[in-house]
PDB file of C-alpha atoms in Angstrom:
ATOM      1  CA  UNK A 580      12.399   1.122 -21.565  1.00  0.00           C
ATOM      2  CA  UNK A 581      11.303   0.388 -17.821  1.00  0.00           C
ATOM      3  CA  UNK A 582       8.555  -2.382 -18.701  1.00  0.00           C
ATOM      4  CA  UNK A 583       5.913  -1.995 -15.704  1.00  0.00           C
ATOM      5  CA  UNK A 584       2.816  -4.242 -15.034  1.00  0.00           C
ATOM      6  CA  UNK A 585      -0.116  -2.464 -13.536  1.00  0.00           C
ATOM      7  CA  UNK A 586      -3.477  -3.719 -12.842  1.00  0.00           C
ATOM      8  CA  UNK A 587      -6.036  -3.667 -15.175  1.00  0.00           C
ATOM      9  CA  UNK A 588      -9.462  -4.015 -13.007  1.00  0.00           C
ATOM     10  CA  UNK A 589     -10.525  -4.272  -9.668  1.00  0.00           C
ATOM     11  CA  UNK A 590      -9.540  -2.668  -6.435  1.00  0.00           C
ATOM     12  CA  UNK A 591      -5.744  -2.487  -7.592  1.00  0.00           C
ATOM     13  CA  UNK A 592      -6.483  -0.666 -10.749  1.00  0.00           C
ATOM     14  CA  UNK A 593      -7.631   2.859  -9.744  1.00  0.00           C
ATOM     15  CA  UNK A 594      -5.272   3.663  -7.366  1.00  0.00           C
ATOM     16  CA  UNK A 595      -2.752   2.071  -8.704  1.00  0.00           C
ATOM     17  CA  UNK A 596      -3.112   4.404 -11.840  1.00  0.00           C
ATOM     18  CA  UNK A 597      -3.950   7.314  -9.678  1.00  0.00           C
ATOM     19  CA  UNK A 598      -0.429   6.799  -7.588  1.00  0.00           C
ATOM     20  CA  UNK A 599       1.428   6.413 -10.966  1.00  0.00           C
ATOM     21  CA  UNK A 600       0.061   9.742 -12.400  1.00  0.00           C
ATOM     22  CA  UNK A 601       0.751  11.747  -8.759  1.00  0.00           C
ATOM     23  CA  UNK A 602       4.414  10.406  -9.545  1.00  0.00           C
ATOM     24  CA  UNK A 603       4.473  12.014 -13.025  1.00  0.00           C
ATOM     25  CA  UNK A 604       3.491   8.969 -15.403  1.00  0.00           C
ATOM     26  CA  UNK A 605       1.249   8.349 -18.458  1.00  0.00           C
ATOM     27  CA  UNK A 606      -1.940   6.789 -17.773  1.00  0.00           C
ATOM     28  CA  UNK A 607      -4.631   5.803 -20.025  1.00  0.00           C
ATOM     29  CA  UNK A 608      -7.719   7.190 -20.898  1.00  0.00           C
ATOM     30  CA  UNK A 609      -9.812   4.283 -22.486  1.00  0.00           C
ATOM     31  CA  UNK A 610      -9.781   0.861 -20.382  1.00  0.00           C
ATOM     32  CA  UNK A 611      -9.813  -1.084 -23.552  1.00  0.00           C
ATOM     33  CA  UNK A 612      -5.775   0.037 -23.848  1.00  0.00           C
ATOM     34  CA  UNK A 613      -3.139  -2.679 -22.660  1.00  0.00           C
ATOM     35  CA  UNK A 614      -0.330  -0.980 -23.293  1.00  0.00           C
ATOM     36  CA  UNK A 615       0.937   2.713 -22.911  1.00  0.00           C
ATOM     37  CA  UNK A 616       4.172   4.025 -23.940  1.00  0.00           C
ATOM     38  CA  UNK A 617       5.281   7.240 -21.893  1.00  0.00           C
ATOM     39  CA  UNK A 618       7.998   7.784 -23.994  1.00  0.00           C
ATOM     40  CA  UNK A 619       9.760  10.608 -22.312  1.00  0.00           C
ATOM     41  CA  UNK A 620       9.894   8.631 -18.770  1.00  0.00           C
ATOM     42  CA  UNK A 621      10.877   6.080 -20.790  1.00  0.00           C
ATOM     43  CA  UNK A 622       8.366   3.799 -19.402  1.00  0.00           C
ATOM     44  CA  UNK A 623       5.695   1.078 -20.863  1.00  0.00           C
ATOM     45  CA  UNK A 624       2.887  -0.120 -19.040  1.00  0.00           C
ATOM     46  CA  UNK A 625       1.030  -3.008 -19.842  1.00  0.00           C
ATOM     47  CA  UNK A 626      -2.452  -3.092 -18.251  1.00  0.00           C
ATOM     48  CA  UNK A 627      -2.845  -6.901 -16.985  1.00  0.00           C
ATOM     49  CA  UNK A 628      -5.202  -9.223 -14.886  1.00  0.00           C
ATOM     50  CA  UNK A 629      -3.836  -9.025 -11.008  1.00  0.00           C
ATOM     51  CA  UNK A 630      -3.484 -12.248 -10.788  1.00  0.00           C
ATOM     52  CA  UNK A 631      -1.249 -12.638 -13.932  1.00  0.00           C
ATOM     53  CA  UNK A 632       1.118  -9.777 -13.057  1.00  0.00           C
ATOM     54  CA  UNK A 633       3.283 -12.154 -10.768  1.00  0.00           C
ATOM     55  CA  UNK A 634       3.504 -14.859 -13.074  1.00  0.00           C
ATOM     56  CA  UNK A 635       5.011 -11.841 -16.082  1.00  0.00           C
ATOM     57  CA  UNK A 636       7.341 -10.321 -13.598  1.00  0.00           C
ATOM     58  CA  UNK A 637       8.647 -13.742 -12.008  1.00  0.00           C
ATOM     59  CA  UNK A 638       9.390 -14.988 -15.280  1.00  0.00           C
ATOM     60  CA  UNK A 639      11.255 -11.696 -16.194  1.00  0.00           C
ATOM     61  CA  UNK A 640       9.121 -10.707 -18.949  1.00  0.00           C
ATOM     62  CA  UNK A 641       8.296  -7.541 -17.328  1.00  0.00           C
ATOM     63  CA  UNK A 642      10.882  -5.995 -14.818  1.00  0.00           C
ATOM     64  CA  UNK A 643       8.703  -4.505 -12.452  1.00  0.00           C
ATOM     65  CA  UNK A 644       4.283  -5.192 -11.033  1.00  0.00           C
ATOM     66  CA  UNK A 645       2.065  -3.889  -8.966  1.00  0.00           C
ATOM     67  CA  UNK A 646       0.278  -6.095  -7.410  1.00  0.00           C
ATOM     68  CA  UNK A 647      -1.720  -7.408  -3.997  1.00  0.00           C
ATOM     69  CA  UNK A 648       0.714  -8.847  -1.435  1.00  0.00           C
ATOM     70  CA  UNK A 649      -2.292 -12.028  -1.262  1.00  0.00           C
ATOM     71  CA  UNK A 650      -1.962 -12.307  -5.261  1.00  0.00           C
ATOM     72  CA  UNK A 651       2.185 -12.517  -5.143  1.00  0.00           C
ATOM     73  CA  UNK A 652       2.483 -15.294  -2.885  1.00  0.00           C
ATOM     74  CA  UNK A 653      -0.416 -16.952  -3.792  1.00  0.00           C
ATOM     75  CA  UNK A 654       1.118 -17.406  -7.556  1.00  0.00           C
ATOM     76  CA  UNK A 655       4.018 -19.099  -6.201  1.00  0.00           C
ATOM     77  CA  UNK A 656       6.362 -16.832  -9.080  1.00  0.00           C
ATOM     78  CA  UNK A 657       9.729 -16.354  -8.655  1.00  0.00           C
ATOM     79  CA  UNK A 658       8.792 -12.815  -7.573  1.00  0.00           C
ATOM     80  CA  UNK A 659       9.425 -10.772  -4.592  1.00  0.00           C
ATOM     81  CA  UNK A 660       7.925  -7.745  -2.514  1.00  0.00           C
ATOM     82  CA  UNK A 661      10.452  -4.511  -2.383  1.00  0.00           C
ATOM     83  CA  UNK A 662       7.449  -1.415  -1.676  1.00  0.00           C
ATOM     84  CA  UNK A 663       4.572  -1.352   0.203  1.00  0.00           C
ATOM     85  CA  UNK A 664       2.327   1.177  -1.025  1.00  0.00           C
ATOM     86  CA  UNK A 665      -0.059   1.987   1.260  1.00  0.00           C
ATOM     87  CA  UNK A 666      -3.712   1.295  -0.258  1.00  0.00           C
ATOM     88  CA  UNK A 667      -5.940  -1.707  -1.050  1.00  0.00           C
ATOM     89  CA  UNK A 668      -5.032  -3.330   2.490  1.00  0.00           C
ATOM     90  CA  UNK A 669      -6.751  -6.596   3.372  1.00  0.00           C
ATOM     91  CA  UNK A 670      -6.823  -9.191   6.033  1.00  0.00           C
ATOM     92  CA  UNK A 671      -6.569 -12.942   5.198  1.00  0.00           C
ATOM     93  CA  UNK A 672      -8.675 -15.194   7.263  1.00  0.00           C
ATOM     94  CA  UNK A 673     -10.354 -18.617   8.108  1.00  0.00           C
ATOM     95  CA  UNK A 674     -13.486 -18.708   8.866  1.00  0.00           C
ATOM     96  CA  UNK A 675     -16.173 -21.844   9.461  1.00  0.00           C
ATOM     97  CA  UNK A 676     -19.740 -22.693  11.593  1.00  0.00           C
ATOM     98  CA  UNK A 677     -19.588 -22.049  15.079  1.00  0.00           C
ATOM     99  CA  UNK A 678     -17.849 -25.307  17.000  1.00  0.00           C
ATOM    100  CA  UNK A 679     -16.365 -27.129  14.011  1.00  0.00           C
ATOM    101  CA  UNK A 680     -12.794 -25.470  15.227  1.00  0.00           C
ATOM    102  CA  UNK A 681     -10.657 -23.093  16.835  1.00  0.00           C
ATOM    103  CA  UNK A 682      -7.969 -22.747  14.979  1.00  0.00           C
ATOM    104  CA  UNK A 683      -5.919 -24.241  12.410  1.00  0.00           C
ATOM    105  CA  UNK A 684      -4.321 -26.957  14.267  1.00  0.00           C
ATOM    106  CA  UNK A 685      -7.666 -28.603  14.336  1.00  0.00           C
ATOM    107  CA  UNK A 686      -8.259 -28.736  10.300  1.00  0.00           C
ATOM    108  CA  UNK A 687      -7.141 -32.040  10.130  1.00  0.00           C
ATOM    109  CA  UNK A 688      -8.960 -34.229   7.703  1.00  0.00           C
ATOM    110  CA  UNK A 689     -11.435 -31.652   6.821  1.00  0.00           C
ATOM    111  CA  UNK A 690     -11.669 -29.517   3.295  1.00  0.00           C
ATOM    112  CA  UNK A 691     -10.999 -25.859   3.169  1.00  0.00           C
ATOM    113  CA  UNK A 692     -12.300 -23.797   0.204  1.00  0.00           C
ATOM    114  CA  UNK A 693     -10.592 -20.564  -1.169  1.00  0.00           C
ATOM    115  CA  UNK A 694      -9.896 -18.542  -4.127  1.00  0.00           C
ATOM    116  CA  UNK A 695      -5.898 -18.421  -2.752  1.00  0.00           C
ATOM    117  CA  UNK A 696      -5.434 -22.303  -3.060  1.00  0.00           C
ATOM    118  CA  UNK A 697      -1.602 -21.536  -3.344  1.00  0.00           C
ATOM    119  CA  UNK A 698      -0.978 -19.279   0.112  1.00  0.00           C
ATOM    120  CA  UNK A 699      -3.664 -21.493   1.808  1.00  0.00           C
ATOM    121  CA  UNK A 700      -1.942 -24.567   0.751  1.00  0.00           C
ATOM    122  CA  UNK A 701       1.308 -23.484   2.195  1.00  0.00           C
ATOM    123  CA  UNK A 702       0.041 -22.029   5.277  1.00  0.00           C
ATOM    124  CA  UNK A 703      -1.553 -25.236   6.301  1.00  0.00           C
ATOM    125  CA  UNK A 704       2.226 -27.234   5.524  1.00  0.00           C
ATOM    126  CA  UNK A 705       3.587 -24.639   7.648  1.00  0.00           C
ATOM    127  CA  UNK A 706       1.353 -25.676  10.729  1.00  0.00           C
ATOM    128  CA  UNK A 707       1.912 -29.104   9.448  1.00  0.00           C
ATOM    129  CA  UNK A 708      -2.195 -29.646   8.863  1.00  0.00           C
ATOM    130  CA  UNK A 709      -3.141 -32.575   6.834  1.00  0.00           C
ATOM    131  CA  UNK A 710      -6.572 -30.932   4.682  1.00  0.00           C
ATOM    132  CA  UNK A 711      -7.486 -30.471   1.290  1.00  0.00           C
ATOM    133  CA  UNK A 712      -8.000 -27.505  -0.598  1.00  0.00           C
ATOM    134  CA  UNK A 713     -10.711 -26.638  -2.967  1.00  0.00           C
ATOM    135  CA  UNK A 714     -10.285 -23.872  -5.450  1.00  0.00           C
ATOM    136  CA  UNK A 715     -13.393 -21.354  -5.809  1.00  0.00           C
ATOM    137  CA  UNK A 716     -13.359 -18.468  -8.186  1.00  0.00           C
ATOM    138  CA  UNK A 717     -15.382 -16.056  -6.149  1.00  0.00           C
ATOM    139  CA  UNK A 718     -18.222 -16.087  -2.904  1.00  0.00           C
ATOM    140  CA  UNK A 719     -16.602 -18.851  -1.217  1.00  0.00           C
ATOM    141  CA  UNK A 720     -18.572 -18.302   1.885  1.00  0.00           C
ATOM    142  CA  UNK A 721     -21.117 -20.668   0.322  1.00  0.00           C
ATOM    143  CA  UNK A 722     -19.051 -23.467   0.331  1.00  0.00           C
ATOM    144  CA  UNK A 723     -20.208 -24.471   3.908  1.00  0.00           C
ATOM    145  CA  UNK A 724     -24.049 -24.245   3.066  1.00  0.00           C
ATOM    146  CA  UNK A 725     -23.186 -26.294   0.130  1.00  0.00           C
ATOM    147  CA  UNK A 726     -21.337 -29.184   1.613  1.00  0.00           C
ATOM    148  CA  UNK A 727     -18.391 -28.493  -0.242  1.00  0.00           C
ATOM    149  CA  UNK A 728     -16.309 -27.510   2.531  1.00  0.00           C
ATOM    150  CA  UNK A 729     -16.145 -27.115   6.660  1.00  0.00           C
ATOM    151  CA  UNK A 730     -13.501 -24.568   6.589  1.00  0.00           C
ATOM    152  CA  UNK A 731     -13.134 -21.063   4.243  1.00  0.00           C
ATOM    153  CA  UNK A 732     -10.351 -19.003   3.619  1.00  0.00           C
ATOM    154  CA  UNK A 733     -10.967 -15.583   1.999  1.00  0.00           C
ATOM    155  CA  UNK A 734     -10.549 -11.694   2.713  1.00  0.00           C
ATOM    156  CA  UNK A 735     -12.100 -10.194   5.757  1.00  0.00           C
ATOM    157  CA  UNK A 736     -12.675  -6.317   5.950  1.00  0.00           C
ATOM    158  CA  UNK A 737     -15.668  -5.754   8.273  1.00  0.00           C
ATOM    159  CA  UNK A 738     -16.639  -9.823   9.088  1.00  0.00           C
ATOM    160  CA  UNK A 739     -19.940  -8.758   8.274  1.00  0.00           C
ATOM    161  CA  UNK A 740     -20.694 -11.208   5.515  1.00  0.00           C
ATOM    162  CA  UNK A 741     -18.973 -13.686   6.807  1.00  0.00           C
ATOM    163  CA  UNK A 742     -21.810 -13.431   9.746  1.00  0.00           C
ATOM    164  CA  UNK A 743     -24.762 -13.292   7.857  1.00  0.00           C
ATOM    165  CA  UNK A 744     -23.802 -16.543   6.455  1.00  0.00           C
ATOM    166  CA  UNK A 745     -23.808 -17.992   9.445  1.00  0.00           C
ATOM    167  CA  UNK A 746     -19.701 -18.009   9.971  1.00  0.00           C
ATOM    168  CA  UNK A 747     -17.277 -16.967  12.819  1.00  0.00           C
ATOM    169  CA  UNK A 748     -13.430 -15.676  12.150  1.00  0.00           C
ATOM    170  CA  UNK A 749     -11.244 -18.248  13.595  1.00  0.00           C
ATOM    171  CA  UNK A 750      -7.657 -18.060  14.522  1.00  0.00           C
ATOM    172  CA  UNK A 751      -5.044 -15.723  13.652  1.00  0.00           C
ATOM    173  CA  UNK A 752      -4.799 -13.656  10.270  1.00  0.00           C
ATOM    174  CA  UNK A 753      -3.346 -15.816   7.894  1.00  0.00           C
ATOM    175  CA  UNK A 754      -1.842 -12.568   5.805  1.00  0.00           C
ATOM    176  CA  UNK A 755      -2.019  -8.908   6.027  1.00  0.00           C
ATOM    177  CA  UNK A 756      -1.985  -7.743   2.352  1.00  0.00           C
ATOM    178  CA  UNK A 757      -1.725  -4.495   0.568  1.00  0.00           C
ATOM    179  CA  UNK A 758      -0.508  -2.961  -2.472  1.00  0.00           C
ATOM    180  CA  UNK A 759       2.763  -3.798  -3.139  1.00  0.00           C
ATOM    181  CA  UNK A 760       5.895  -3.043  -6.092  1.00  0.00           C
ATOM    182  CA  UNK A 761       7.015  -6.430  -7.314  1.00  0.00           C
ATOM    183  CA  UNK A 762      10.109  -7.311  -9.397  1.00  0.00           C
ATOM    184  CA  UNK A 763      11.479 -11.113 -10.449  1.00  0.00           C
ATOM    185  CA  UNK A 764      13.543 -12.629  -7.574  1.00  0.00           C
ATOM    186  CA  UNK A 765      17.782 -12.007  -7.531  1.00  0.00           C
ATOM    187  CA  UNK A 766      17.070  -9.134 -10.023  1.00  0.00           C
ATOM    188  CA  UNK A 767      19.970  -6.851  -9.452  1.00  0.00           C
ATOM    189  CA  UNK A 768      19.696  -4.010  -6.876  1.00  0.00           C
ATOM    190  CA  UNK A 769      21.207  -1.597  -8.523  1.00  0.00           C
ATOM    191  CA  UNK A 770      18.984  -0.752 -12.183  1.00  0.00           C
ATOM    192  CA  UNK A 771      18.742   3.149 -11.994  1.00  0.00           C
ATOM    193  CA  UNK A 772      15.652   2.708 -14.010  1.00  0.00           C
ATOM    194  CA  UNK A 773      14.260   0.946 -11.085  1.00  0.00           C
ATOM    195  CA  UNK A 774      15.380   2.946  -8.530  1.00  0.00           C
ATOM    196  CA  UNK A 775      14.404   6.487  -9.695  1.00  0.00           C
ATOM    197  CA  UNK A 776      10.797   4.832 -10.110  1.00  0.00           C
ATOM    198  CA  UNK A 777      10.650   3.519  -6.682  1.00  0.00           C
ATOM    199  CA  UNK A 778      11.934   7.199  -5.887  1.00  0.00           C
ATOM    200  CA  UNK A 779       8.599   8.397  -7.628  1.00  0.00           C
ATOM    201  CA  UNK A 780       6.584   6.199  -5.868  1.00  0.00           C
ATOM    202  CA  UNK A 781       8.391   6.943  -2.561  1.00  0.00           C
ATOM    203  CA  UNK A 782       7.881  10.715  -2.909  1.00  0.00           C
ATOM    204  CA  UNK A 783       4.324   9.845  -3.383  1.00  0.00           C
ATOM    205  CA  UNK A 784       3.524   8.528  -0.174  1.00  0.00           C
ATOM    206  CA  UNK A 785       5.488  11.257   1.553  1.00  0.00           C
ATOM    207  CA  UNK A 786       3.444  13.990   0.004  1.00  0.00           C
ATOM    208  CA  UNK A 787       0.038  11.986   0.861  1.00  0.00           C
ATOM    209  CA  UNK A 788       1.605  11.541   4.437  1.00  0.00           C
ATOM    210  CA  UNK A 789       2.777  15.140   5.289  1.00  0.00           C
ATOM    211  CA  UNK A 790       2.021  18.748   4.850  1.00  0.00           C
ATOM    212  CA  UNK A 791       3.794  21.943   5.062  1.00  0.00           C
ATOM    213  CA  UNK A 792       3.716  23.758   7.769  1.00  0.00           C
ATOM    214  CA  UNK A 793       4.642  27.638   8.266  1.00  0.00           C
ATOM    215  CA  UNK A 794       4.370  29.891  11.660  1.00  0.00           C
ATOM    216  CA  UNK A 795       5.872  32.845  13.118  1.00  0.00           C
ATOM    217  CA  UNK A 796       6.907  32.594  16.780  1.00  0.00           C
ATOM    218  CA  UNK A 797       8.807  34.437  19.270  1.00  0.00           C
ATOM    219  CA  UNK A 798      12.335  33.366  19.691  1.00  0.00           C
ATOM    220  CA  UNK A 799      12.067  32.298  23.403  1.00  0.00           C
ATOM    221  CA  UNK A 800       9.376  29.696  22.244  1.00  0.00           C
ATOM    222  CA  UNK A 801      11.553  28.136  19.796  1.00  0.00           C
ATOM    223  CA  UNK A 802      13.004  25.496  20.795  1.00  0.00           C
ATOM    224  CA  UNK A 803       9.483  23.996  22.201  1.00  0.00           C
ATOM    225  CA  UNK A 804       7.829  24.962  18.981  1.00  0.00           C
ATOM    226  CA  UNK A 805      10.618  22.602  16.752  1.00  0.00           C
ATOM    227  CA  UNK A 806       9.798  19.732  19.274  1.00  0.00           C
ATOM    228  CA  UNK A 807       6.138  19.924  18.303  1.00  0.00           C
ATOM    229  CA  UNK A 808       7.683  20.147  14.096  1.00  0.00           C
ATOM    230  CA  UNK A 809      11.411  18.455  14.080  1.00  0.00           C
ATOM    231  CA  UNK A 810      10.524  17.927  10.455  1.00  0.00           C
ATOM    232  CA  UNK A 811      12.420  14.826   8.819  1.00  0.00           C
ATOM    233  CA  UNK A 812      15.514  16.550   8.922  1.00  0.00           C
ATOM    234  CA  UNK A 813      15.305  19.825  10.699  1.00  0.00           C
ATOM    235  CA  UNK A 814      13.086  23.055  10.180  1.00  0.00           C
ATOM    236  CA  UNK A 815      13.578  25.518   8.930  1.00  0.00           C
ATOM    237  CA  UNK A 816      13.581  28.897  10.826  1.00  0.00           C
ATOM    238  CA  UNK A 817      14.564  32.408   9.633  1.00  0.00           C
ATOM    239  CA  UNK A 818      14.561  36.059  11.082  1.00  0.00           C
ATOM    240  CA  UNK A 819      11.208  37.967  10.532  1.00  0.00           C
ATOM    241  CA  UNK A 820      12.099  41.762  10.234  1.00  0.00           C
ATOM    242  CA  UNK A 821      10.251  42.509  13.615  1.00  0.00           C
ATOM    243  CA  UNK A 822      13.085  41.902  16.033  1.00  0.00           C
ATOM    244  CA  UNK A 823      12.384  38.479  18.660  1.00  0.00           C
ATOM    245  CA  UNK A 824       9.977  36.669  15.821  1.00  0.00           C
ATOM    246  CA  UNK A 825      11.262  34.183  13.568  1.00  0.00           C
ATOM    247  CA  UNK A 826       9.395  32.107  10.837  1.00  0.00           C
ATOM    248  CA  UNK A 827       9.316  28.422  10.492  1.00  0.00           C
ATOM    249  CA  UNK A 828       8.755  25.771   7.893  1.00  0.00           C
ATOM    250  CA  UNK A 829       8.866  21.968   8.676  1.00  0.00           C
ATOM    251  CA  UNK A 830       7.169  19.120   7.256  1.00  0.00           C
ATOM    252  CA  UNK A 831       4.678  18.041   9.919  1.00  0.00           C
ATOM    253  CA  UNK A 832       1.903  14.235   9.179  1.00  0.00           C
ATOM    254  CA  UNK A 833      -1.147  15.236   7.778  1.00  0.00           C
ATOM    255  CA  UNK A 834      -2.873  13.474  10.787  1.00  0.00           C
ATOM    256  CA  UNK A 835      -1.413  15.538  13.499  1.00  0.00           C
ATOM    257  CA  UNK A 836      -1.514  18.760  11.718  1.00  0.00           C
ATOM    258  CA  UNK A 837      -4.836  19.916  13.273  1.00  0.00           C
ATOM    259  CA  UNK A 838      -3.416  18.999  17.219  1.00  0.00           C
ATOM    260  CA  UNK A 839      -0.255  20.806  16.280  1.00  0.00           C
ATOM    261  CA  UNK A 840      -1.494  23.742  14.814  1.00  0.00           C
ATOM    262  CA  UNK A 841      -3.458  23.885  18.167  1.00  0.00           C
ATOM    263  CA  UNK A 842       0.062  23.444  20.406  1.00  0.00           C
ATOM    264  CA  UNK A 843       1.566  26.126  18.821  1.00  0.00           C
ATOM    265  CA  UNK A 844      -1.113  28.744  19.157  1.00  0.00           C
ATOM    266  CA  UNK A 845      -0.675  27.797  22.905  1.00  0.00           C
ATOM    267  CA  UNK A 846       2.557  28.562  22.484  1.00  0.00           C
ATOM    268  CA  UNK A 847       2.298  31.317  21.115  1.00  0.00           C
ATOM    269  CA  UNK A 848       2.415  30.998  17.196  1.00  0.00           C
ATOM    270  CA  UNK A 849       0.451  32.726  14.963  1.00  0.00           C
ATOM    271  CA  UNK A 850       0.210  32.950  11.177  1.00  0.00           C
ATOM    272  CA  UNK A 851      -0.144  29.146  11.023  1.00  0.00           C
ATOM    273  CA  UNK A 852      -0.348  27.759   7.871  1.00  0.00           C
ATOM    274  CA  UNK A 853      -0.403  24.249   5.993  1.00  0.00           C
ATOM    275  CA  UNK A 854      -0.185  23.548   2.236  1.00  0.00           C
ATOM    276  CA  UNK A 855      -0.052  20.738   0.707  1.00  0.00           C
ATOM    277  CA  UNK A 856       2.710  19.159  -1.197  1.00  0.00           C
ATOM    278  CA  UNK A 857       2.341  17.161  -4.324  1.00  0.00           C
ATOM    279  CA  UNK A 858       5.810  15.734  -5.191  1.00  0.00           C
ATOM    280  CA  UNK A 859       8.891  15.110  -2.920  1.00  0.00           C
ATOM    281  CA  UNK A 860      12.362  13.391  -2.719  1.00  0.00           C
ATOM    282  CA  UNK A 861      13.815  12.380   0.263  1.00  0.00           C
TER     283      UNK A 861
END
């Protein structure tokens, strides 16, 4: 069996285990279960920590993780990144009193404090900064009031804690993270096992991307009416039984649907209609 790692609290959990079932997996129904067989995907999960899950996977216990972007390179595991997946985004940033410094070039002799010792630790020896790093389990922006630190390191969403603490952001992000597929570094390309669940996961993001769209148009408008839906192939367009109309179908982004359904009526559409779609392969 396919042995996955998912996570088993916090933001990665829920949609992590909402993405798996969209793709046609097993999930549990009591969050005191660590593992779950799906026997006829012939899949087992095992429900672990998100910090852990890099650490299993890198040392080939489990073949494939999900897992934050942050949480991978922060374990140092022999792990590597091969699917984004779209959710639990974050930004990685420093952040300290006003005037103490501008960016990370000046950190020099002073302490930073973080719950991602390992990434921060490496991004300073990338910029070639002498500092030390402090590890803090959680609320790290009281590290400065507490003398423990000049300089923090920690998520930013809004910046608006960060503020009322008396901080300011400083320099440039020092990682973008998200939700990501893991598997153990110089594991073979090639595992179908693998590959038809990355398919799963793939046709997941494509359904929560797109919708279907469907319109009847006159056959002079055509060709403008494709360039507003070129689909991800081509559309699809067949002969109504009322002679000069023809019906299309093309895959169109959720996002624009609303502006394109608009287009076409301009040009001339009518019986517009999206659906949804819940699975896909590409």
């Amino acid at each position: 069996m396919l042995r996955i790692a998912v996570p088993n609290k916090g933001s990665l959990s829920e949609p992590a285990s909402a993405m798996l079932h969209e793709a046609g997996y097993r999930q549990r129904k009591d969050r005191r279960e660590l593992v779950l067989v799906d026997a006829d995907n012939e899949v087992e999960f095992f429900f672990l920590r998100p910090r852990d899950i890099a650490v299993y996977v890198g040392s080939g216990r489990l073949d494939i993780g999900i897992t934050g972007r942050d949480l991978l390179l922060d374990s140092g595991s022999q792990a590597e990144e091969i699917m984004q997946l779209g959710f639990a985004g974050s930004t990685f940033r420093y952040a300290t009193r006003p005037g103490t410094a501008k960016d990370v070039t000046e950190f020099g002799g002073m302490t930073v404090a973080t719950s991602f010792s390992g990434l921060v630790t490496r991004h300073l020896a990338e910029h070639g900064v002498d500092a030390s790093v402090v590890h803090l389990d959680g609320a790290v922006e009281t590290a400065i009031q507490l003398g423990v630190a000049e300089i923090i390191a920690d998520v930013v969403e809004t910046g608006t804690t960060l503020r009322n603490a008396g901080l300011e952001i400083i320099g440039e992000p020092i990682l973008k993270s998200e939700a990501v597929v893991i598997r153990r570094t110089g594991a073979p390309d090639d595992d179908p096992k693998v590959r038809q669940f990355l398919r799963r996961m793939q046709g997941v993001l494509v359904a929560r991307r797109y919708v279907m769209m469907d319109y009847d148009i006159r056959v002079e408008h055509v060709e403008k009416a494709v360039a507003l839906t070129p689909g991800l192939e081509s559309p699809t367009v067949s002969p109504l039984h009322h002679e000069g109309w023809v019906a299309v179908r093309s895959m169109v982004p959720s996002k624009d649907a609303q502006r394109i359904m608009d287009e076409l009526y301009e040009l001339g559409a009518r019986a517009i209609l999206t659906t949804g779609i819940h699975a896909c392969r590409l």
